[in-house]
XYZ file of C-alpha atoms in Angstrom:
180
model
C 24.788 76.561 75.832
C 26.208 73.127 74.547
C 29.744 73.024 72.318
C 30.068 70.632 69.815
C 32.661 69.840 67.481
C 33.497 72.266 64.555
C 32.720 70.928 60.917
C 35.462 71.669 58.259
C 33.435 73.768 55.446
C 35.273 71.351 52.758
C 34.892 73.946 49.702
C 37.383 72.288 48.106
C 36.082 69.131 47.813
C 32.232 69.809 46.916
C 33.023 72.355 44.390
C 35.376 70.030 42.198
C 32.650 67.227 42.899
C 30.009 69.749 41.517
C 32.014 70.987 38.668
C 32.755 67.313 37.660
C 29.696 66.301 38.185
C 28.803 69.424 36.008
C 30.954 68.892 33.174
C 30.229 65.311 32.902
C 25.737 65.970 32.951
C 26.370 69.208 30.695
C 28.451 66.785 27.847
C 25.876 63.835 28.266
C 23.033 65.862 27.734
C 24.247 67.756 24.603
C 24.875 64.511 23.335
C 21.508 63.043 24.020
C 19.619 66.182 22.697
C 22.149 65.805 19.180
C 20.873 62.300 19.038
C 17.847 63.198 19.112
C 17.636 65.940 17.217
C 18.656 63.498 14.329
C 22.654 63.996 14.567
C 25.018 60.869 14.899
C 26.217 60.099 18.818
C 29.598 62.213 19.379
C 32.456 59.878 18.846
C 33.479 59.717 22.697
C 29.884 58.473 23.374
C 30.429 55.713 20.843
C 33.693 54.549 21.524
C 32.869 54.296 25.325
C 29.709 52.294 24.429
C 31.887 49.908 21.802
C 34.444 49.670 24.768
C 31.531 48.398 27.238
C 29.710 46.675 24.872
C 33.267 44.486 24.037
C 34.759 43.748 27.472
C 33.303 41.268 30.550
C 32.384 42.495 33.696
C 35.467 40.462 34.538
C 37.624 42.629 32.906
C 40.972 44.396 34.829
C 39.932 47.537 33.376
C 36.111 47.276 34.323
C 36.859 46.072 37.614
C 39.641 48.549 38.259
C 36.981 51.484 36.953
C 34.333 49.940 39.243
C 37.031 49.788 42.235
C 38.003 53.745 41.764
C 34.131 54.561 41.324
C 33.806 53.173 44.721
C 36.379 54.566 46.687
C 35.680 58.040 45.456
C 32.485 57.370 46.530
C 32.973 56.387 49.836
C 35.290 59.024 50.741
C 32.870 61.507 49.969
C 30.473 59.862 51.952
C 33.176 59.824 54.937
C 33.809 63.147 54.121
C 29.373 64.202 54.312
C 29.273 62.638 57.749
C 32.754 63.206 59.237
C 33.143 66.670 61.102
C 36.951 67.612 60.300
C 38.768 69.972 62.020
C 39.828 67.356 64.618
C 43.074 69.275 65.519
C 40.632 71.575 67.444
C 39.099 71.282 70.893
C 35.664 73.126 71.187
C 35.384 75.553 74.105
C 32.533 76.162 76.079
C 31.237 79.475 75.963
C 28.876 80.189 78.544
C 25.686 82.255 78.030
C 26.680 83.344 74.630
C 26.393 81.738 71.168
C 29.904 81.543 69.802
C 31.943 79.168 68.718
C 35.011 78.956 70.141
C 38.071 76.576 69.409
C 41.411 75.953 70.469
C 43.792 73.844 68.533
C 45.386 70.897 70.313
C 48.958 72.013 70.125
C 48.390 75.230 71.572
C 46.580 73.303 74.454
C 49.242 70.911 74.958
C 51.685 73.734 74.784
C 50.155 75.335 77.885
C 49.750 71.929 79.746
C 53.189 71.463 79.563
C 53.844 75.125 80.703
C 51.971 74.653 83.514
C 53.637 71.461 84.284
C 56.923 72.671 84.477
C 55.897 75.012 86.554
C 54.988 72.619 89.875
C 57.986 72.610 92.179
C 60.504 69.238 91.789
C 59.556 68.705 87.495
C 62.335 68.927 85.180
C 60.522 67.718 81.696
C 57.445 66.774 80.651
C 55.805 65.221 77.395
C 51.675 66.168 76.945
C 49.752 64.134 74.665
C 46.276 65.950 74.168
C 43.385 64.123 72.692
C 40.343 64.609 71.642
C 39.258 62.604 75.297
C 42.348 62.371 77.191
C 45.350 64.420 78.540
C 48.642 62.098 78.513
C 51.456 64.030 80.584
C 54.143 62.105 81.448
C 56.434 64.099 83.920
C 60.373 63.784 84.941
C 60.540 64.489 89.187
C 63.684 65.790 89.796
C 64.182 66.131 93.833
C 60.805 65.726 95.488
C 58.804 62.139 96.221
C 57.079 61.165 93.100
C 54.092 61.004 95.089
C 53.732 64.556 96.239
C 55.068 65.910 92.366
C 52.282 63.818 91.221
C 49.564 65.210 93.279
C 50.861 68.553 92.305
C 50.896 67.816 88.838
C 47.316 66.848 88.852
C 46.083 69.650 90.641
C 47.423 72.131 88.747
C 46.063 69.995 85.397
C 42.983 70.099 87.219
C 42.827 74.021 87.281
C 44.429 74.531 84.025
C 41.561 71.980 82.123
C 39.410 74.055 84.223
C 40.877 77.659 82.020
C 40.510 75.173 78.861
C 37.080 74.911 79.389
C 36.877 71.817 76.865
C 33.638 70.336 75.973
C 33.423 67.159 76.661
C 36.148 68.213 79.478
C 39.129 65.584 78.909
C 40.022 62.885 81.156
C 43.676 63.933 82.743
C 46.056 60.647 82.891
C 49.525 61.968 84.644
C 52.608 59.486 84.925
C 55.312 61.150 86.959
C 58.851 59.370 86.833
C 62.286 59.951 88.121
C 64.409 62.181 85.841
C 67.146 60.206 83.946
C 70.684 61.824 85.334
C 72.748 63.425 82.975
């Protein structure tokens, strides 16, 4: 089974948009029904219609309102087409219909722990991205090429344990630790 990125449910933005659309549509529907029944339009609708009739299209308030509406629309479209939950790395679950993920900070902690466990590594800094794991290790007493080879081998096993999909590339930098 191929694992894909998890999608955020985004219940709060969807609920707020639905509530706003419900309120505005309900008020307009009530006002249109009242006008059709022979009553005058509501005061807010007369005010808005009068303001829109008096203002030109290049007015600052009209342009500001249009910019806010366009930004809100683009934001909602972006929320709809992006998966969200970018801090989670999807995991492979072979033969099982499960959706599993691990937090990037947890994966970084595990990679850092395995890196520091290599002989000759004093400290390590790890950044886990969606496609790449970057490791900067400070070597203490061994030769840098041997430390780099050991760290690379340890990280190959660790990335295999993580089971991320797609399998992230590992970039290792080893330098001599500063004396201090």
